[in-house]
Amino acid sequence: MSEPDRHPLDRLERGLSLTDATMLCVSSVIGVGIFLTPGTVANALPHPGLVLAAWFVGGLLSVAGALANAELGAMYPHAGGDYVYLREAYHPFAGFLVGWLSFFVIYAGTVATLAVGFAEGLAHFVTLGSAAKTAVAVAITLMTSWINYASVHRGAQFNNVTAYIKIAALAGIAIVGPFFGSGSLQHLQPLLSGATGVPLSAFGLALSPILFSYLGWNASVYVASEIRDPGRNVPRSLFAGLAICTVIYLLINTVYLYALPLAQLRGEVRVGEAAARALFGAVGGSITAMLVLASIVGCLNATILVGPRIAYAMALDGYFFRGVHRVHEAHRTPHVAIAVQAATAIALILVLQSFPSVLDYTTFAIVVATIADTTALYALRRRQPTRARPYRAWGYPFVPALYVLANAAIAASMLWGRPTECAIALAVAATGVPFYALFAARAERRG
C-alpha cells in the first residue's frame, strides 16, 4: 500500500468497480420507501402534477448534497465517509461523534429494521409467529453478514444482482402497467392547471418523506478506499446512482397515479401493493410483496457492506475498540467490524420485539449526519484551500447550501413532531463522549 495520504494500517484492497459503487448507491436508496411513502406525499400534495414535481425536486436536492460528497470523497478516498470529513474539517471529536452515531444508530439500526421488515414481508407468504419472525430476522442478518465477511467481491456481486432485479422489476411495472393494467390517464389530471392553488408549505411537507426515500445515495463514499480510481469513480457513482433512482422514482410514481385515483392514493399506506392490485388484480399484490422482499434484501446487503467501514476507519485512528481495524488475511475484509455490526444489529432486533418504534430515531440521525458532512465541505475549502481536489463541487457555495437548508428544515420539523425519537438519537450520540475520552487517552499514551 504505497498510495499517498492513505492510513499506514489500511489493508483493504481497491477492487470495486464503478458499476459496483453505483449499484451500491442504488441499493442503499431503493429499499421500501418507494412502496410506502407515496401515499404520504399525495396526502400533502392533492395534485398529480405537483406530486411528480416533488419527487423530481427531491432528486435535484439530493444531487445538491451529492456535489459536496463528490468533492469530499475524491479528496479523501478512504474508508469511513463522514467520519473522515468531519475529523479533517473540525476535530477528531466531531468525526468520532458522527461516526459513533452513524455506526450504532444509522447502520446497525437500519440493518435491524430491514431484517425485521423482511420477516414481516415473508409472513405474507408463510405463517410466522413472533418467535419465528425474530428467528428469520436474525438469520437474514447472519446470512448477509457472512456474504460480506467472506468476500468484498461476493458482497458487491450479490448487491449488483439484487440492484439489477429491483431496477428491472420496477421499470417493468412502469412499462407494462399502462399497456396491460387496469388504470386511467384521467387519474393524472390535472397535470399542470391548478398547481398554483396549492400552498408552498404543502410542497415543503411533501419533500420530507421524499428526501427520506432518497437517503443512502452517498453509500459509495464509505468504501472509497476499496474503489478503483476513486478520484473519478466516487463522484461518478454518486451522480449515476442518483440519476437511476430519480428516473425509477418518477416512473413508478407515474404508474401509481395511473393505477389509483388521487383520493385513494392519499389514503393508502402500502401504495405499491394497492397499485399492483388495481392494475393486475390479486396476483399483482403478491408480485409486489415479492418485489418488496427482494428490495429489502438488496438494501440490507448494501447496508451491511457499508456500515463496518465506519468502525474500521475509527479503529485505524485508535478511536474505537481494539482489533476492529483488523483485515482478514484470506478474505481481505474488515471481518471484526462486520462481526461487531452484526452483533449490534441482532441485539437491536431482540429489543425491537418489545419496542417496535425505538428505531424510528434512525431517520433523525441520518439527517443530522448528512447536514454535518455537507458543512464539512465549507470548512475544508477554508482550512485546506491548496489540497488536491480531483472533483470540485459545482455551484459552490450556493447549491450544496440548498441541501443543508432542506435537511435543516426536516430536522426542525422532526424535533417538533417526534421529540422522543430525536432525543434518543441525541442520547446515543452522547454515550460516545466517555468512550471518546477513553480512546483519546489511550491513543495519547500510545503516541
Short mmCIF file of C-alpha atoms in Angstrom, two decimals:
data_model
loop_
_atom_site.label_atom_id
_atom_site.label_comp_id
_atom_site.label_asym_id
_atom_site.label_seq_id
_atom_site.Cartn_x
_atom_site.Cartn_y
_atom_site.Cartn_z
CA MET A 1 0.00 0.00 0.00
CA SER A 2 2.22 2.82 -1.24
CA GLU A 3 -0.60 5.25 -2.05
CA PRO A 4 0.00 8.74 -0.67
CA ASP A 5 -2.38 10.00 2.01
CA ARG A 6 -3.55 6.52 2.91
CA HIS A 7 -3.55 5.29 6.50
CA PRO A 8 -0.47 3.07 7.03
CA LEU A 9 -2.60 0.38 8.71
CA ASP A 10 -5.27 0.29 6.00
CA ARG A 11 -5.11 -3.15 4.36
CA LEU A 12 -8.30 -3.06 2.31
CA GLU A 13 -7.83 -3.58 -1.41
CA ARG A 14 -9.11 -1.43 -4.26
CA GLY A 15 -11.25 -3.99 -6.04
CA LEU A 16 -14.64 -2.30 -6.52
CA SER A 17 -15.52 -1.02 -9.99
CA LEU A 18 -17.60 1.98 -10.98
CA THR A 19 -20.55 -0.37 -11.54
CA ASP A 20 -20.12 -1.88 -8.06
CA ALA A 21 -20.03 1.58 -6.47
CA THR A 22 -23.03 2.83 -8.46
CA MET A 23 -25.19 -0.20 -7.67
CA LEU A 24 -24.21 0.17 -4.01
CA CYS A 25 -25.78 3.64 -4.07
CA VAL A 26 -28.87 2.35 -5.91
CA SER A 27 -29.42 -0.50 -3.45
CA SER A 28 -28.95 1.82 -0.48
CA VAL A 29 -31.58 4.24 -1.80
CA ILE A 30 -34.26 1.91 -3.17
CA GLY A 31 -35.49 -0.04 -0.16
CA VAL A 32 -39.12 0.02 0.97
CA GLY A 33 -39.72 3.78 0.89
CA ILE A 34 -40.96 3.88 -2.70
CA PHE A 35 -43.63 1.29 -1.82
CA LEU A 36 -44.89 3.16 1.27
CA THR A 37 -44.22 6.92 1.18
CA PRO A 38 -46.11 8.00 -1.99
CA GLY A 39 -49.39 7.97 -0.05
CA THR A 40 -47.95 10.44 2.47
CA VAL A 41 -46.68 12.65 -0.35
CA ALA A 42 -50.06 12.61 -2.09
CA ASN A 43 -51.75 13.46 1.21
CA ALA A 44 -49.64 16.61 1.47
CA LEU A 45 -49.99 17.49 -2.24
CA PRO A 46 -53.51 16.85 -3.61
CA HIS A 47 -52.38 17.49 -7.18
CA PRO A 48 -50.94 14.83 -9.59
CA GLY A 49 -48.56 17.21 -11.35
CA LEU A 50 -47.16 18.53 -8.08
CA VAL A 51 -46.66 15.01 -6.75
CA LEU A 52 -44.39 14.20 -9.69
CA ALA A 53 -42.69 17.60 -9.45
CA ALA A 54 -41.94 16.99 -5.76
CA TRP A 55 -40.22 13.66 -6.49
CA PHE A 56 -38.16 15.37 -9.19
CA VAL A 57 -37.19 18.23 -6.86
CA GLY A 58 -36.25 15.67 -4.20
CA GLY A 59 -33.84 14.12 -6.68
CA LEU A 60 -32.35 17.52 -7.52
CA LEU A 61 -31.89 18.39 -3.83
CA SER A 62 -30.14 15.05 -3.30
CA VAL A 63 -27.83 15.89 -6.19
CA ALA A 64 -27.02 19.14 -4.38
CA GLY A 65 -25.85 17.04 -1.44
CA ALA A 66 -24.02 14.65 -3.76
CA LEU A 67 -21.99 17.56 -5.15
CA ALA A 68 -20.47 18.12 -1.71
CA ASN A 69 -19.85 14.42 -1.08
CA ALA A 70 -18.33 14.00 -4.54
CA GLU A 71 -15.66 16.59 -3.71
CA LEU A 72 -15.08 15.20 -0.23
CA GLY A 73 -14.94 11.57 -1.38
CA ALA A 74 -12.46 12.38 -4.14
CA MET A 75 -10.32 14.43 -1.72
CA TYR A 76 -10.29 11.70 0.91
CA PRO A 77 -10.71 8.33 -0.84
CA HIS A 78 -10.67 6.47 2.47
CA ALA A 79 -12.94 4.15 4.39
CA GLY A 80 -15.31 5.88 6.78
CA GLY A 81 -17.05 8.64 4.84
CA ASP A 82 -18.30 11.47 7.05
CA TYR A 83 -16.16 10.33 10.00
CA VAL A 84 -13.08 11.24 7.94
CA TYR A 85 -14.50 14.51 6.58
CA LEU A 86 -15.52 15.84 10.00
CA ARG A 87 -12.23 14.72 11.55
CA GLU A 88 -10.35 16.72 8.94
CA ALA A 89 -12.72 19.69 8.79
CA TYR A 90 -13.20 20.29 12.52
CA HIS A 91 -11.65 17.96 15.08
CA PRO A 92 -11.29 14.19 15.72
CA PHE A 93 -14.02 14.55 18.37
CA ALA A 94 -16.53 15.81 15.76
CA GLY A 95 -15.65 12.94 13.44
CA PHE A 96 -15.92 10.45 16.28
CA LEU A 97 -19.38 11.58 17.41
CA VAL A 98 -20.82 11.39 13.89
CA GLY A 99 -19.03 8.10 13.27
CA TRP A 100 -20.37 6.68 16.56
CA LEU A 101 -23.88 7.83 15.68
CA SER A 102 -23.59 6.52 12.12
CA PHE A 103 -22.33 3.07 13.10
CA PHE A 104 -24.54 2.32 16.11
CA VAL A 105 -27.71 4.15 15.08
CA ILE A 106 -27.84 4.62 11.32
CA TYR A 107 -26.23 1.45 10.04
CA ALA A 108 -26.77 -1.13 12.80
CA GLY A 109 -30.25 0.31 13.36
CA THR A 110 -31.07 0.16 9.65
CA VAL A 111 -29.83 -3.44 9.44
CA ALA A 112 -32.13 -4.41 12.31
CA THR A 113 -35.10 -2.53 10.85
CA LEU A 114 -34.65 -4.07 7.40
CA ALA A 115 -34.21 -7.57 8.84
CA VAL A 116 -37.42 -7.25 10.85
CA GLY A 117 -39.14 -5.80 7.77
CA PHE A 118 -38.02 -8.83 5.74
CA ALA A 119 -39.51 -11.19 8.34
CA GLU A 120 -42.79 -9.23 8.30
CA GLY A 121 -42.85 -9.35 4.49
CA LEU A 122 -42.19 -13.08 4.45
CA ALA A 123 -45.25 -13.52 6.64
CA HIS A 124 -47.28 -12.52 3.55
CA PHE A 125 -46.44 -15.95 2.11
CA VAL A 126 -45.76 -18.11 5.18
CA THR A 127 -47.48 -18.13 8.56
CA LEU A 128 -44.95 -16.99 11.15
CA GLY A 129 -45.35 -16.45 14.85
CA SER A 130 -43.49 -13.80 16.83
CA ALA A 131 -40.55 -16.08 17.68
CA ALA A 132 -40.30 -17.31 14.09
CA LYS A 133 -40.20 -13.74 12.76
CA THR A 134 -37.37 -12.91 15.14
CA ALA A 135 -35.50 -16.06 14.07
CA VAL A 136 -35.92 -15.11 10.39
CA ALA A 137 -34.67 -11.57 11.07
CA VAL A 138 -31.59 -12.89 12.88
CA ALA A 139 -30.96 -15.49 10.15
CA ILE A 140 -31.11 -12.99 7.26
CA THR A 141 -28.74 -10.69 9.19
CA LEU A 142 -26.27 -13.52 9.72
CA MET A 143 -26.53 -14.71 6.11
CA THR A 144 -25.88 -11.32 4.52
CA SER A 145 -23.16 -10.54 7.07
CA TRP A 146 -21.43 -13.83 6.20
CA ILE A 147 -21.51 -13.00 2.48
CA ASN A 148 -19.70 -9.73 3.16
CA TYR A 149 -17.40 -11.35 5.75
CA ALA A 150 -16.28 -13.95 3.22
CA SER A 151 -15.54 -11.61 0.31
CA VAL A 152 -15.93 -7.96 -0.67
CA HIS A 153 -16.27 -9.12 -4.26
CA ARG A 154 -19.08 -11.55 -3.42
CA GLY A 155 -20.86 -8.92 -1.36
CA ALA A 156 -20.63 -6.49 -4.28
CA GLN A 157 -21.77 -9.15 -6.77
CA PHE A 158 -24.76 -10.03 -4.61
CA ASN A 159 -25.57 -6.35 -4.32
CA ASN A 160 -25.32 -5.88 -8.09
CA VAL A 161 -27.69 -8.77 -8.77
CA THR A 162 -30.32 -7.52 -6.31
CA ALA A 163 -29.99 -3.98 -7.67
CA TYR A 164 -30.49 -5.20 -11.24
CA ILE A 165 -33.56 -7.17 -10.15
CA LYS A 166 -35.05 -4.08 -8.48
CA ILE A 167 -34.36 -1.83 -11.44
CA ALA A 168 -35.72 -4.35 -13.96
CA ALA A 169 -38.82 -5.14 -11.88
CA LEU A 170 -39.73 -1.52 -11.18
CA ALA A 171 -39.06 -0.47 -14.76
CA GLY A 172 -41.09 -3.46 -15.94
CA ILE A 173 -44.07 -2.44 -13.81
CA ALA A 174 -43.77 1.13 -15.11
CA ILE A 175 -43.74 -0.06 -18.72
CA VAL A 176 -46.21 -2.95 -18.56
CA GLY A 177 -48.73 -1.29 -16.23
CA PRO A 178 -50.11 1.33 -18.66
CA PHE A 179 -50.36 -1.20 -21.52
CA PHE A 180 -51.80 -4.24 -19.77
CA GLY A 181 -53.07 -2.95 -16.44
CA SER A 182 -56.42 -1.50 -15.46
CA GLY A 183 -55.79 2.18 -14.82
CA SER A 184 -56.76 5.52 -16.31
CA LEU A 185 -54.91 8.52 -17.68
CA GLN A 186 -57.63 10.65 -16.12
CA HIS A 187 -56.02 9.96 -12.74
CA LEU A 188 -53.05 12.05 -13.89
CA GLN A 189 -55.21 15.13 -14.43
CA PRO A 190 -54.73 17.99 -13.82
CA LEU A 191 -51.03 17.73 -14.62
CA LEU A 192 -50.40 21.48 -14.72
CA SER A 193 -53.54 23.52 -14.13
CA GLY A 194 -54.46 24.38 -10.57
CA ALA A 195 -50.92 23.87 -9.23
CA THR A 196 -50.66 27.47 -8.04
CA GLY A 197 -53.64 26.93 -5.77
CA VAL A 198 -51.63 24.57 -3.52
CA PRO A 199 -49.67 26.44 -0.80
CA LEU A 200 -45.88 26.29 -0.86
CA SER A 201 -45.88 24.91 2.69
CA ALA A 202 -47.62 21.77 1.42
CA PHE A 203 -44.81 21.27 -1.09
CA GLY A 204 -42.29 21.53 1.74
CA LEU A 205 -44.16 18.96 3.81
CA ALA A 206 -44.17 16.56 0.88
CA LEU A 207 -40.41 16.90 0.42
CA SER A 208 -39.70 15.47 3.89
CA PRO A 209 -40.72 11.83 3.17
CA ILE A 210 -39.32 12.17 -0.36
CA LEU A 211 -35.86 13.14 0.87
CA PHE A 212 -36.05 10.23 3.31
CA SER A 213 -36.72 7.94 0.34
CA TYR A 214 -33.58 9.25 -1.40
CA LEU A 215 -31.30 8.80 1.62
CA GLY A 216 -28.46 6.35 1.07
CA TRP A 217 -27.24 7.97 -2.13
CA ASN A 218 -23.80 8.58 -0.53
CA ALA A 219 -23.07 4.90 0.19
CA SER A 220 -20.00 4.72 -2.05
CA VAL A 221 -18.02 7.35 -0.09
CA TYR A 222 -17.83 4.99 2.89
CA VAL A 223 -16.00 2.35 0.83
CA ALA A 224 -13.83 4.81 -1.12
CA SER A 225 -10.61 3.05 -0.07
CA GLU A 226 -11.82 -0.04 -1.96
CA ILE A 227 -12.95 1.71 -5.17
CA ARG A 228 -10.61 1.70 -8.13
CA ASP A 229 -9.60 5.18 -9.36
CA PRO A 230 -11.66 6.88 -6.60
CA GLY A 231 -10.92 10.43 -7.77
CA ARG A 232 -13.05 9.71 -10.84
CA ASN A 233 -15.30 6.86 -9.79
CA VAL A 234 -16.59 8.12 -6.41
CA PRO A 235 -18.20 11.24 -7.94
CA ARG A 236 -19.45 9.27 -10.95
CA SER A 237 -21.04 6.61 -8.74
CA LEU A 238 -22.93 9.24 -6.72
CA PHE A 239 -24.33 11.02 -9.76
CA ALA A 240 -25.09 7.86 -11.76
CA GLY A 241 -26.76 6.20 -8.78
CA LEU A 242 -28.94 9.23 -8.08
CA ALA A 243 -29.88 9.56 -11.76
CA ILE A 244 -31.05 5.93 -11.87
CA CYS A 245 -33.03 6.31 -8.64
CA THR A 246 -34.66 9.58 -9.73
CA VAL A 247 -35.79 8.11 -13.06
CA ILE A 248 -37.14 4.98 -11.33
CA TYR A 249 -38.98 7.05 -8.71
CA LEU A 250 -40.59 9.27 -11.35
CA LEU A 251 -41.65 6.28 -13.46
CA ILE A 252 -43.11 4.29 -10.58
CA ASN A 253 -44.97 7.30 -9.15
CA THR A 254 -46.48 7.95 -12.57
CA VAL A 255 -47.73 4.35 -12.60
CA TYR A 256 -49.13 4.73 -9.07
CA LEU A 257 -51.10 7.77 -10.24
CA TYR A 258 -52.24 5.91 -13.34
CA ALA A 259 -53.42 2.95 -11.25
CA LEU A 260 -55.19 4.79 -8.41
CA PRO A 261 -57.28 7.96 -8.21
CA LEU A 262 -55.51 10.60 -6.19
CA ALA A 263 -58.17 10.41 -3.46
CA GLN A 264 -57.47 6.69 -2.98
CA LEU A 265 -53.70 7.14 -3.23
CA ARG A 266 -53.85 9.67 -0.38
CA GLY A 267 -55.43 7.10 1.91
CA GLU A 268 -53.06 4.21 1.20
CA VAL A 269 -50.18 3.08 3.39
CA ARG A 270 -49.00 0.15 1.22
CA VAL A 271 -49.25 2.05 -2.04
CA GLY A 272 -47.16 -0.43 -4.04
CA GLU A 273 -49.44 -3.37 -3.28
CA ALA A 274 -52.62 -1.32 -3.74
CA ALA A 275 -51.49 -0.04 -7.15
CA ALA A 276 -50.43 -3.51 -8.29
CA ARG A 277 -53.79 -4.99 -7.24
CA ALA A 278 -55.61 -2.21 -9.11
CA LEU A 279 -53.54 -2.86 -12.23
CA PHE A 280 -53.24 -6.65 -12.27
CA GLY A 281 -55.71 -8.00 -9.73
CA ALA A 282 -54.89 -10.20 -6.72
CA VAL A 283 -51.75 -11.59 -8.34
CA GLY A 284 -50.36 -8.06 -8.55
CA GLY A 285 -50.31 -7.73 -4.77
CA SER A 286 -48.34 -10.96 -4.42
CA ILE A 287 -45.87 -9.92 -7.11
CA THR A 288 -45.29 -6.60 -5.35
CA ALA A 289 -44.86 -8.34 -1.99
CA MET A 290 -42.12 -10.48 -3.56
CA LEU A 291 -40.51 -7.39 -5.05
CA VAL A 292 -40.53 -5.70 -1.64
CA LEU A 293 -38.72 -8.73 -0.17
CA ALA A 294 -36.07 -8.61 -2.91
CA SER A 295 -35.72 -4.86 -2.40
CA ILE A 296 -35.25 -5.28 1.36
CA VAL A 297 -32.58 -7.96 0.89
CA GLY A 298 -30.67 -5.76 -1.54
CA CYS A 299 -30.82 -2.74 0.76
CA LEU A 300 -29.87 -4.91 3.74
CA ASN A 301 -26.82 -6.31 1.95
CA ALA A 302 -25.70 -2.82 0.88
CA THR A 303 -26.07 -1.53 4.44
CA ILE A 304 -24.08 -4.46 5.83
CA LEU A 305 -21.34 -3.85 3.26
CA VAL A 306 -21.05 -0.13 4.04
CA GLY A 307 -21.53 0.19 7.82
CA PRO A 308 -18.45 -1.70 9.07
CA ARG A 309 -16.14 0.65 7.16
CA ILE A 310 -17.06 3.41 9.63
CA ALA A 311 -15.97 1.42 12.69
CA TYR A 312 -12.93 0.18 10.75
CA ALA A 313 -11.83 3.76 9.93
CA MET A 314 -12.31 4.90 13.52
CA ALA A 315 -10.32 1.90 14.79
CA LEU A 316 -7.46 2.71 12.38
CA ASP A 317 -7.08 6.03 14.23
CA GLY A 318 -7.38 4.36 17.64
CA TYR A 319 -10.85 5.82 18.31
CA PHE A 320 -12.73 2.53 18.59
CA PHE A 321 -12.49 -0.81 20.36
CA ARG A 322 -9.26 -2.75 19.94
CA GLY A 323 -8.93 -5.08 16.98
CA VAL A 324 -11.79 -3.66 14.91
CA HIS A 325 -9.27 -2.39 12.34
CA ARG A 326 -8.13 -5.93 11.51
CA VAL A 327 -8.46 -7.21 7.94
CA HIS A 328 -8.92 -10.94 7.32
CA GLU A 329 -5.73 -12.39 5.87
CA ALA A 330 -7.53 -14.62 3.36
CA HIS A 331 -10.80 -12.75 2.66
CA ARG A 332 -9.34 -9.20 2.75
CA THR A 333 -12.44 -7.92 4.54
CA PRO A 334 -12.80 -5.89 7.78
CA HIS A 335 -14.14 -9.05 9.39
CA VAL A 336 -14.08 -7.88 13.01
CA ALA A 337 -16.03 -4.72 12.18
CA ILE A 338 -18.57 -6.80 10.23
CA ALA A 339 -19.00 -9.12 13.21
CA VAL A 340 -19.43 -6.18 15.62
CA GLN A 341 -22.11 -4.66 13.38
CA ALA A 342 -23.94 -7.99 13.07
CA ALA A 343 -23.91 -8.50 16.86
CA THR A 344 -25.20 -4.96 17.45
CA ALA A 345 -27.96 -5.37 14.87
CA ILE A 346 -29.07 -8.70 16.34
CA ALA A 347 -29.23 -7.14 19.80
CA LEU A 348 -31.44 -4.39 18.36
CA ILE A 349 -33.64 -6.99 16.65
CA LEU A 350 -34.28 -8.60 20.03
CA VAL A 351 -35.10 -5.20 21.55
CA LEU A 352 -37.36 -4.46 18.58
CA GLN A 353 -39.69 -7.29 19.65
CA SER A 354 -40.95 -5.23 22.57
CA PHE A 355 -40.28 -1.71 21.31
CA PRO A 356 -41.24 -1.63 17.63
CA SER A 357 -40.88 2.16 17.36
CA VAL A 358 -37.50 2.51 19.06
CA LEU A 359 -35.60 2.51 15.76
CA ASP A 360 -37.58 5.41 14.32
CA TYR A 361 -34.73 7.53 15.67
CA THR A 362 -32.51 6.39 12.76
CA THR A 363 -34.10 8.92 10.40
CA PHE A 364 -33.19 11.90 12.60
CA ALA A 365 -29.65 10.58 12.97
CA ILE A 366 -29.32 10.29 9.19
CA VAL A 367 -30.46 13.89 8.69
CA VAL A 368 -28.03 15.19 11.34
CA ALA A 369 -25.09 13.26 9.85
CA THR A 370 -25.96 14.44 6.34
CA ILE A 371 -26.04 18.08 7.41
CA ALA A 372 -22.74 17.69 9.24
CA ASP A 373 -20.79 16.16 6.36
CA THR A 374 -22.13 18.74 3.88
CA THR A 375 -20.97 21.58 6.13
CA ALA A 376 -17.51 19.94 6.17
CA LEU A 377 -17.15 20.97 2.52
CA TYR A 378 -17.23 24.66 3.52
CA ALA A 379 -14.80 24.19 6.41
CA LEU A 380 -12.29 22.31 4.24
CA ARG A 381 -12.46 24.88 1.44
CA ARG A 382 -11.38 27.45 4.04
CA ARG A 383 -8.91 25.34 6.03
CA GLN A 384 -7.27 23.40 3.19
CA PRO A 385 -7.54 25.62 0.09
CA THR A 386 -4.46 24.12 -1.60
CA ARG A 387 -5.35 20.46 -1.13
CA ALA A 388 -5.74 18.48 -4.35
CA ARG A 389 -9.39 18.20 -5.37
CA PRO A 390 -9.91 15.73 -8.25
CA TYR A 391 -13.52 16.96 -8.34
CA ARG A 392 -14.80 20.37 -7.28
CA ALA A 393 -18.46 20.77 -6.29
CA TRP A 394 -20.43 22.56 -8.99
CA GLY A 395 -22.42 25.55 -7.80
CA TYR A 396 -20.38 26.04 -4.63
CA PRO A 397 -21.23 27.67 -2.25
CA PHE A 398 -24.93 28.04 -3.12
CA VAL A 399 -26.05 24.65 -4.44
CA PRO A 400 -24.77 22.46 -1.57
CA ALA A 401 -26.29 25.02 0.81
CA LEU A 402 -29.73 24.16 -0.56
CA TYR A 403 -29.31 20.61 0.67
CA VAL A 404 -28.21 21.80 4.10
CA LEU A 405 -31.22 24.12 4.36
CA ALA A 406 -33.68 21.44 3.20
CA ASN A 407 -32.38 18.93 5.74
CA ALA A 408 -32.23 21.54 8.48
CA ALA A 409 -35.93 22.21 7.89
CA ILE A 410 -36.62 18.46 8.13
CA ALA A 411 -34.60 18.20 11.34
CA ALA A 412 -36.54 21.10 12.85
CA SER A 413 -39.88 19.54 11.91
CA MET A 414 -38.79 16.21 13.42
CA LEU A 415 -37.70 17.88 16.64
CA TRP A 416 -41.15 19.46 16.81
CA GLY A 417 -43.21 16.44 15.76
CA ARG A 418 -41.15 13.49 17.08
CA PRO A 419 -39.17 14.81 20.06
CA THR A 420 -38.81 11.40 21.74
CA GLU A 421 -37.15 9.73 18.76
CA CYS A 422 -34.87 12.73 18.25
CA ALA A 423 -33.91 12.70 21.93
CA ILE A 424 -32.99 9.01 21.67
CA ALA A 425 -30.71 9.72 18.72
CA LEU A 426 -29.01 12.58 20.57
CA ALA A 427 -28.69 10.44 23.71
CA VAL A 428 -26.95 7.67 21.74
CA ALA A 429 -24.54 10.25 20.33
CA ALA A 430 -23.90 11.47 23.90
CA THR A 431 -22.97 7.94 25.02
CA GLY A 432 -19.96 8.26 22.73
CA VAL A 433 -18.46 11.12 24.79
CA PRO A 434 -16.94 8.97 27.60
CA PHE A 435 -15.76 6.43 25.03
CA TYR A 436 -14.01 9.18 23.08
CA ALA A 437 -12.27 10.29 26.26
CA LEU A 438 -11.16 6.71 26.87
CA PHE A 439 -9.95 6.15 23.31
CA ALA A 440 -8.22 9.54 23.11
CA ALA A 441 -6.37 8.92 26.38
CA ARG A 442 -5.28 5.50 25.12
CA ALA A 443 -4.09 6.99 21.82
CA GLU A 444 -2.15 9.69 23.70
CA ARG A 445 -0.39 7.10 25.91
CA ARG A 446 0.46 5.03 22.87
CA GLY A 447 1.65 8.01 20.81
#
